[in-house]
Amino acid sequence: MAEVIRGGPAANAVLTDDEIRIVLAAAAHAPSMHNTQPWRFEIHGPVIDVLLDEERTLPVADPAGRGARIGLGAAAFNVRVAAAMLGYESRLAVDPDPARPEVVARLFLADRQAPVAGLSTLYGEVSARHTYRGPLLGRLIPPRVQHQLDDAARQENAQLHWLDPATTQQLDALLKQTDSADSIDEDRLHERLHWIGGDRSGDGVHENALGPLPALPAVVRDLALGFDSAHRSQAVYERQPTIAVLSTAGEDGTAWVTAGLALQRMLLVATSYDLTASFLNQVLERPVPRFAVRELIGGHAWPQMVIRIGYPAQPAGHTSRLDWRDSLDRWF
Ligand SMILES: Cc1cc2nc3c(=O)[nH]c(=O)nc-3n(C[C@H](O)[C@H](O)[C@H](O)COP(=O)(O)O)c2cc1C
């Protein structure tokens, strides 16, 4: 059993109805691939289980469930943040029950003995964070802020690698190769069509959240690549994108959840500095370019997310969420 434990000792804590609403609404704000929201929750007294919802996975783009587990890790992190805001410490175990492999993370809540440093202060960022796919301002991220983002990833046992311009160019070549393979991959197009674009609510990525099409070549992912885009607006994107690759030392189900915890901590810290991020993960959805990205970051760590980060130049449309009540399976 792979297990990661975070946080302090457990004692009894039972959530009220209002607290359950707050915690699960926070979980639902987490990012997930194509906004599938592949999570379900069970609450047993002071224990909150985060389960994989097999009906909300992406068999073509994410056959091993790596992306889904990253999303579950991010949702589990939001649970910890909301619980901390409510006055609960939490411990977290990954894959806690071999008899129930669908239980990906288990949180044990306990009444707080001392302030939960850092976590509760991130609560305000949970609903403020959105993936932003539009152009970024030319303004650089101050080094002290970059260090805070590095720290956020490290606190969850992951690492950020900031790409220099030459490495970004190499990444761009990989992105373009992958995009051209993706644009003629009928299975992928079919799967994406199910989740991306158009007018939708509840889940998936609404057209307003896709961002404009680049008027000039840019390092940005068009999630609707290959679909009709005649009516989408265009914009000029930043010439020197800031890209960080989030990696883990290991490459198994636990590492993927770890990546999700780290991603969410890092994104919430970024949001607190008015930074926004989008992702260039198409290069991680196929083994060959993923291995090439691994080499780009030194060949020792496993790339889990390719993050384009900076200050937004425009307002952006947001994705919506399913009702959190529908994600609660059992409660006793
Ligand atoms: C594992 C993972 C991979 C993702 N890959 C991409 C990507 O390659 N491109 C992109 O634009 N968004 C990507 N996203 C962002 C999701 O599309 C986004 O989180 C989802 O649509 C919900 O929107 P929100 O982040 O604004 O709440 C990814 C998210 C996760 C968790």
Short mmCIF file of N, CA, C and O in Angstrom, two decimals, residues 243-321:
data_model
loop_
_atom_site.label_atom_id
_atom_site.label_comp_id
_atom_site.label_asym_id
_atom_site.label_seq_id
_atom_site.Cartn_x
_atom_site.Cartn_y
_atom_site.Cartn_z
N ILE A 243 7.28 29.38 -18.20
CA ILE A 243 6.80 28.00 -18.11
C ILE A 243 7.53 27.29 -16.97
O ILE A 243 8.75 27.37 -16.86
N ALA A 244 6.76 26.59 -16.15
CA ALA A 244 7.35 25.75 -15.10
C ALA A 244 6.80 24.34 -15.27
O ALA A 244 5.62 24.17 -15.58
N VAL A 245 7.65 23.35 -15.06
CA VAL A 245 7.20 21.95 -15.11
C VAL A 245 7.16 21.44 -13.67
O VAL A 245 8.16 21.55 -12.95
N LEU A 246 6.00 20.93 -13.28
CA LEU A 246 5.86 20.34 -11.94
C LEU A 246 6.22 18.86 -12.05
O LEU A 246 5.67 18.15 -12.90
N SER A 247 7.15 18.41 -11.20
CA SER A 247 7.57 17.01 -11.30
C SER A 247 7.52 16.33 -9.94
O SER A 247 7.52 16.99 -8.90
N THR A 248 7.51 15.01 -9.99
CA THR A 248 7.66 14.20 -8.77
C THR A 248 8.83 13.26 -8.98
O THR A 248 9.18 12.92 -10.12
N ALA A 249 9.42 12.81 -7.86
CA ALA A 249 10.55 11.88 -7.97
C ALA A 249 10.07 10.53 -8.47
O ALA A 249 10.74 9.86 -9.26
N GLY A 250 8.89 10.12 -8.02
CA GLY A 250 8.37 8.80 -8.38
C GLY A 250 7.35 8.89 -9.50
O GLY A 250 6.96 9.98 -9.94
N GLU A 251 6.94 7.72 -9.96
CA GLU A 251 5.95 7.66 -11.04
C GLU A 251 5.03 6.48 -10.78
O GLU A 251 5.20 5.39 -11.34
N ASP A 252 4.09 6.69 -9.84
CA ASP A 252 3.07 5.68 -9.59
C ASP A 252 1.82 6.42 -9.11
O ASP A 252 1.80 7.66 -9.08
N GLY A 253 0.81 5.66 -8.72
CA GLY A 253 -0.45 6.30 -8.34
C GLY A 253 -0.27 7.30 -7.21
O GLY A 253 -0.92 8.36 -7.18
N THR A 254 0.61 6.99 -6.27
CA THR A 254 0.84 7.89 -5.14
C THR A 254 1.48 9.19 -5.62
O THR A 254 1.11 10.29 -5.19
N ALA A 255 2.45 9.04 -6.54
CA ALA A 255 3.13 10.23 -7.07
C ALA A 255 2.13 11.14 -7.78
O ALA A 255 2.24 12.37 -7.71
N TRP A 256 1.16 10.55 -8.46
CA TRP A 256 0.20 11.36 -9.20
C TRP A 256 -0.68 12.16 -8.23
O TRP A 256 -0.99 13.33 -8.48
N VAL A 257 -1.09 11.53 -7.12
CA VAL A 257 -1.88 12.26 -6.13
C VAL A 257 -1.02 13.36 -5.50
O VAL A 257 -1.46 14.50 -5.30
N THR A 258 0.24 13.01 -5.21
CA THR A 258 1.20 13.99 -4.68
C THR A 258 1.29 15.19 -5.61
O THR A 258 1.29 16.35 -5.18
N ALA A 259 1.36 14.91 -6.92
CA ALA A 259 1.45 16.00 -7.90
C ALA A 259 0.21 16.89 -7.81
O ALA A 259 0.31 18.12 -7.93
N GLY A 260 -0.96 16.28 -7.59
CA GLY A 260 -2.20 17.06 -7.48
C GLY A 260 -2.20 17.95 -6.24
O GLY A 260 -2.62 19.11 -6.28
N LEU A 261 -1.71 17.40 -5.12
CA LEU A 261 -1.63 18.19 -3.88
C LEU A 261 -0.70 19.37 -4.10
O LEU A 261 -1.00 20.52 -3.73
N ALA A 262 0.45 19.09 -4.73
CA ALA A 262 1.45 20.15 -4.97
C ALA A 262 0.94 21.18 -5.96
O ALA A 262 1.13 22.38 -5.78
N LEU A 263 0.28 20.69 -7.01
CA LEU A 263 -0.27 21.60 -8.02
C LEU A 263 -1.22 22.59 -7.34
O LEU A 263 -1.13 23.80 -7.54
N GLN A 264 -2.12 22.04 -6.53
CA GLN A 264 -3.14 22.92 -5.95
C GLN A 264 -2.53 23.89 -4.95
O GLN A 264 -2.89 25.07 -4.92
N ARG A 265 -1.58 23.42 -4.14
CA ARG A 265 -0.95 24.35 -3.18
C ARG A 265 -0.26 25.48 -3.95
O ARG A 265 -0.39 26.66 -3.63
N MET A 266 0.45 25.08 -5.00
CA MET A 266 1.20 26.07 -5.77
C MET A 266 0.23 27.04 -6.49
O MET A 266 0.46 28.25 -6.52
N LEU A 267 -0.87 26.52 -7.03
CA LEU A 267 -1.82 27.39 -7.74
C LEU A 267 -2.51 28.36 -6.78
O LEU A 267 -2.77 29.51 -7.13
N LEU A 268 -2.81 27.89 -5.57
CA LEU A 268 -3.48 28.79 -4.61
C LEU A 268 -2.52 29.88 -4.16
O LEU A 268 -2.92 31.05 -4.02
N VAL A 269 -1.26 29.53 -3.96
CA VAL A 269 -0.27 30.57 -3.61
C VAL A 269 -0.14 31.54 -4.79
O VAL A 269 -0.14 32.76 -4.61
N ALA A 270 -0.09 31.00 -6.00
CA ALA A 270 0.01 31.87 -7.19
C ALA A 270 -1.19 32.82 -7.25
O ALA A 270 -1.04 34.03 -7.50
N THR A 271 -2.39 32.30 -7.00
CA THR A 271 -3.60 33.13 -7.04
C THR A 271 -3.51 34.26 -6.02
O THR A 271 -3.96 35.39 -6.28
N SER A 272 -2.90 33.98 -4.87
CA SER A 272 -2.80 35.02 -3.84
C SER A 272 -1.90 36.16 -4.31
O SER A 272 -1.93 37.25 -3.72
N TYR A 273 -1.11 35.93 -5.35
CA TYR A 273 -0.28 37.01 -5.94
C TYR A 273 -0.86 37.49 -7.28
O TYR A 273 -0.14 38.07 -8.09
N ASP A 274 -2.14 37.21 -7.52
CA ASP A 274 -2.82 37.62 -8.76
C ASP A 274 -2.23 36.97 -10.00
O ASP A 274 -2.39 37.49 -11.11
N LEU A 275 -1.54 35.86 -9.81
CA LEU A 275 -1.02 35.11 -10.96
C LEU A 275 -2.07 34.13 -11.44
O LEU A 275 -2.89 33.64 -10.65
N THR A 276 -2.04 33.84 -12.75
CA THR A 276 -2.94 32.83 -13.28
C THR A 276 -2.11 31.81 -14.07
O THR A 276 -1.00 32.11 -14.51
N ALA A 277 -2.70 30.64 -14.28
CA ALA A 277 -1.96 29.58 -14.97
C ALA A 277 -2.87 28.87 -15.95
O ALA A 277 -4.09 28.82 -15.78
N SER A 278 -2.24 28.36 -17.01
CA SER A 278 -2.91 27.37 -17.85
C SER A 278 -1.89 26.27 -18.10
O SER A 278 -0.76 26.36 -17.63
N PHE A 279 -2.28 25.24 -18.81
CA PHE A 279 -1.44 24.04 -18.85
C PHE A 279 -1.19 23.61 -20.29
O PHE A 279 -2.05 23.78 -21.15
N LEU A 280 -0.01 23.07 -20.51
CA LEU A 280 0.39 22.61 -21.85
C LEU A 280 0.63 21.10 -21.75
O LEU A 280 1.69 20.60 -22.09
N ASN A 281 -0.37 20.42 -21.22
CA ASN A 281 -0.16 19.02 -20.86
C ASN A 281 -0.30 18.05 -22.01
O ASN A 281 -0.13 16.85 -21.81
N GLN A 282 -0.57 18.56 -23.22
CA GLN A 282 -0.66 17.61 -24.33
C GLN A 282 0.63 16.81 -24.48
O GLN A 282 0.61 15.64 -24.86
N VAL A 283 1.78 17.44 -24.13
CA VAL A 283 3.07 16.73 -24.26
C VAL A 283 3.24 15.66 -23.19
O VAL A 283 4.16 14.85 -23.29
N LEU A 284 2.37 15.67 -22.18
CA LEU A 284 2.48 14.63 -21.14
C LEU A 284 1.42 13.55 -21.32
O LEU A 284 1.39 12.58 -20.56
N GLU A 285 0.57 13.73 -22.33
CA GLU A 285 -0.51 12.75 -22.54
C GLU A 285 -0.08 11.62 -23.45
O GLU A 285 -0.85 10.68 -23.68
N ARG A 286 1.13 11.70 -24.00
CA ARG A 286 1.68 10.62 -24.84
C ARG A 286 3.07 10.28 -24.30
O ARG A 286 3.82 11.19 -23.93
N PRO A 287 3.44 8.99 -24.29
CA PRO A 287 4.70 8.61 -23.63
C PRO A 287 5.96 9.20 -24.27
O PRO A 287 6.88 9.60 -23.55
N VAL A 288 6.00 9.32 -25.60
CA VAL A 288 7.26 9.76 -26.23
C VAL A 288 7.57 11.23 -25.91
O VAL A 288 8.66 11.54 -25.39
N PRO A 289 6.63 12.17 -26.17
CA PRO A 289 6.95 13.55 -25.78
C PRO A 289 7.12 13.71 -24.27
O PRO A 289 7.91 14.53 -23.81
N ARG A 290 6.40 12.89 -23.50
CA ARG A 290 6.56 13.01 -22.04
C ARG A 290 7.99 12.66 -21.64
O ARG A 290 8.60 13.34 -20.80
N PHE A 291 8.51 11.62 -22.26
CA PHE A 291 9.89 11.25 -21.95
C PHE A 291 10.84 12.37 -22.38
O PHE A 291 11.82 12.67 -21.68
N ALA A 292 10.53 13.01 -23.50
CA ALA A 292 11.38 14.13 -23.95
C ALA A 292 11.32 15.29 -22.95
O ALA A 292 12.35 15.94 -22.68
N VAL A 293 10.15 15.54 -22.38
CA VAL A 293 10.04 16.61 -21.36
C VAL A 293 10.86 16.22 -20.12
O VAL A 293 11.54 17.03 -19.51
N ARG A 294 10.79 14.93 -19.78
CA ARG A 294 11.61 14.45 -18.65
C ARG A 294 13.08 14.78 -18.88
O ARG A 294 13.79 15.24 -17.98
N GLU A 295 13.54 14.57 -20.12
CA GLU A 295 14.94 14.90 -20.44
C GLU A 295 15.17 16.41 -20.32
O GLU A 295 16.22 16.84 -19.83
N LEU A 296 14.19 17.21 -20.78
CA LEU A 296 14.35 18.67 -20.73
C LEU A 296 14.56 19.18 -19.30
O LEU A 296 15.21 20.20 -19.09
N ILE A 297 13.98 18.46 -18.33
CA ILE A 297 14.12 18.93 -16.93
C ILE A 297 15.22 18.16 -16.20
O ILE A 297 15.25 18.13 -14.97
N GLY A 298 16.10 17.52 -16.95
CA GLY A 298 17.27 16.92 -16.32
C GLY A 298 17.30 15.40 -16.30
O GLY A 298 18.30 14.79 -15.92
N GLY A 299 16.18 14.76 -16.65
CA GLY A 299 16.18 13.30 -16.78
C GLY A 299 16.01 12.52 -15.49
O GLY A 299 16.04 11.30 -15.50
N HIS A 300 15.80 13.23 -14.34
CA HIS A 300 15.71 12.49 -13.07
C HIS A 300 14.32 12.46 -12.46
O HIS A 300 14.05 11.63 -11.60
N ALA A 301 13.48 13.39 -12.87
CA ALA A 301 12.16 13.48 -12.23
C ALA A 301 11.07 13.28 -13.28
O ALA A 301 11.31 13.43 -14.48
N TRP A 302 9.86 12.96 -12.80
CA TRP A 302 8.75 12.68 -13.72
C TRP A 302 7.88 13.92 -13.89
O TRP A 302 7.29 14.41 -12.92
N PRO A 303 7.81 14.44 -15.12
CA PRO A 303 6.96 15.62 -15.33
C PRO A 303 5.49 15.25 -15.16
O PRO A 303 5.03 14.25 -15.72
N GLN A 304 4.77 16.05 -14.39
CA GLN A 304 3.34 15.78 -14.16
C GLN A 304 2.44 16.88 -14.69
O GLN A 304 1.31 16.60 -15.07
N MET A 305 2.92 18.12 -14.71
CA MET A 305 2.13 19.23 -15.25
C MET A 305 3.09 20.21 -15.92
O MET A 305 4.14 20.54 -15.36
N VAL A 306 2.72 20.72 -17.10
CA VAL A 306 3.48 21.80 -17.75
C VAL A 306 2.62 23.06 -17.59
O VAL A 306 1.49 23.12 -18.08
N ILE A 307 3.17 24.03 -16.87
CA ILE A 307 2.36 25.16 -16.39
C ILE A 307 2.85 26.46 -17.03
O ILE A 307 4.02 26.82 -16.91
N ARG A 308 1.95 27.14 -17.71
CA ARG A 308 2.24 28.47 -18.26
C ARG A 308 1.65 29.47 -17.27
O ARG A 308 0.47 29.41 -16.96
N ILE A 309 2.48 30.36 -16.77
CA ILE A 309 2.04 31.16 -15.63
C ILE A 309 2.39 32.63 -15.81
O ILE A 309 3.42 32.96 -16.40
N GLY A 310 1.53 33.51 -15.31
CA GLY A 310 1.82 34.95 -15.41
C GLY A 310 0.60 35.76 -15.01
O GLY A 310 -0.37 35.23 -14.44
N TYR A 311 0.66 37.04 -15.34
CA TYR A 311 -0.41 37.97 -14.98
C TYR A 311 -1.36 38.10 -16.16
O TYR A 311 -0.92 38.39 -17.29
N PRO A 312 -2.66 37.91 -15.94
CA PRO A 312 -3.60 37.90 -17.08
C PRO A 312 -3.75 39.28 -17.71
O PRO A 312 -3.76 40.29 -17.02
N ALA A 313 -3.88 39.28 -19.03
CA ALA A 313 -4.05 40.55 -19.76
C ALA A 313 -5.52 40.86 -20.00
O ALA A 313 -5.86 41.98 -20.39
N GLN A 314 -6.40 39.88 -19.83
CA GLN A 314 -7.83 40.08 -20.14
C GLN A 314 -8.67 39.37 -19.09
O GLN A 314 -8.19 38.43 -18.47
N PRO A 315 -9.93 39.75 -18.95
CA PRO A 315 -10.82 38.91 -18.12
C PRO A 315 -11.07 37.59 -18.83
O PRO A 315 -10.91 37.51 -20.05
N ALA A 316 -11.43 36.55 -18.09
CA ALA A 316 -11.62 35.24 -18.73
C ALA A 316 -12.93 34.61 -18.30
O ALA A 316 -13.43 34.89 -17.21
N GLY A 317 -13.46 33.77 -19.15
CA GLY A 317 -14.65 33.00 -18.79
C GLY A 317 -14.25 31.84 -17.89
O GLY A 317 -13.11 31.38 -17.94
N HIS A 318 -15.19 31.39 -17.07
CA HIS A 318 -14.88 30.32 -16.11
C HIS A 318 -15.68 29.06 -16.41
O HIS A 318 -16.76 29.14 -16.98
N THR A 319 -15.15 27.95 -15.98
CA THR A 319 -15.90 26.69 -16.10
C THR A 319 -16.88 26.61 -14.93
O THR A 319 -16.70 27.28 -13.92
N SER A 320 -17.89 25.76 -15.07
CA SER A 320 -18.81 25.61 -13.94
C SER A 320 -18.62 24.24 -13.30
O SER A 320 -17.77 23.46 -13.73
N ARG A 321 -19.39 23.97 -12.27
CA ARG A 321 -19.24 22.74 -11.50
C ARG A 321 -20.58 22.04 -11.31
O ARG A 321 -21.63 22.68 -11.31
#
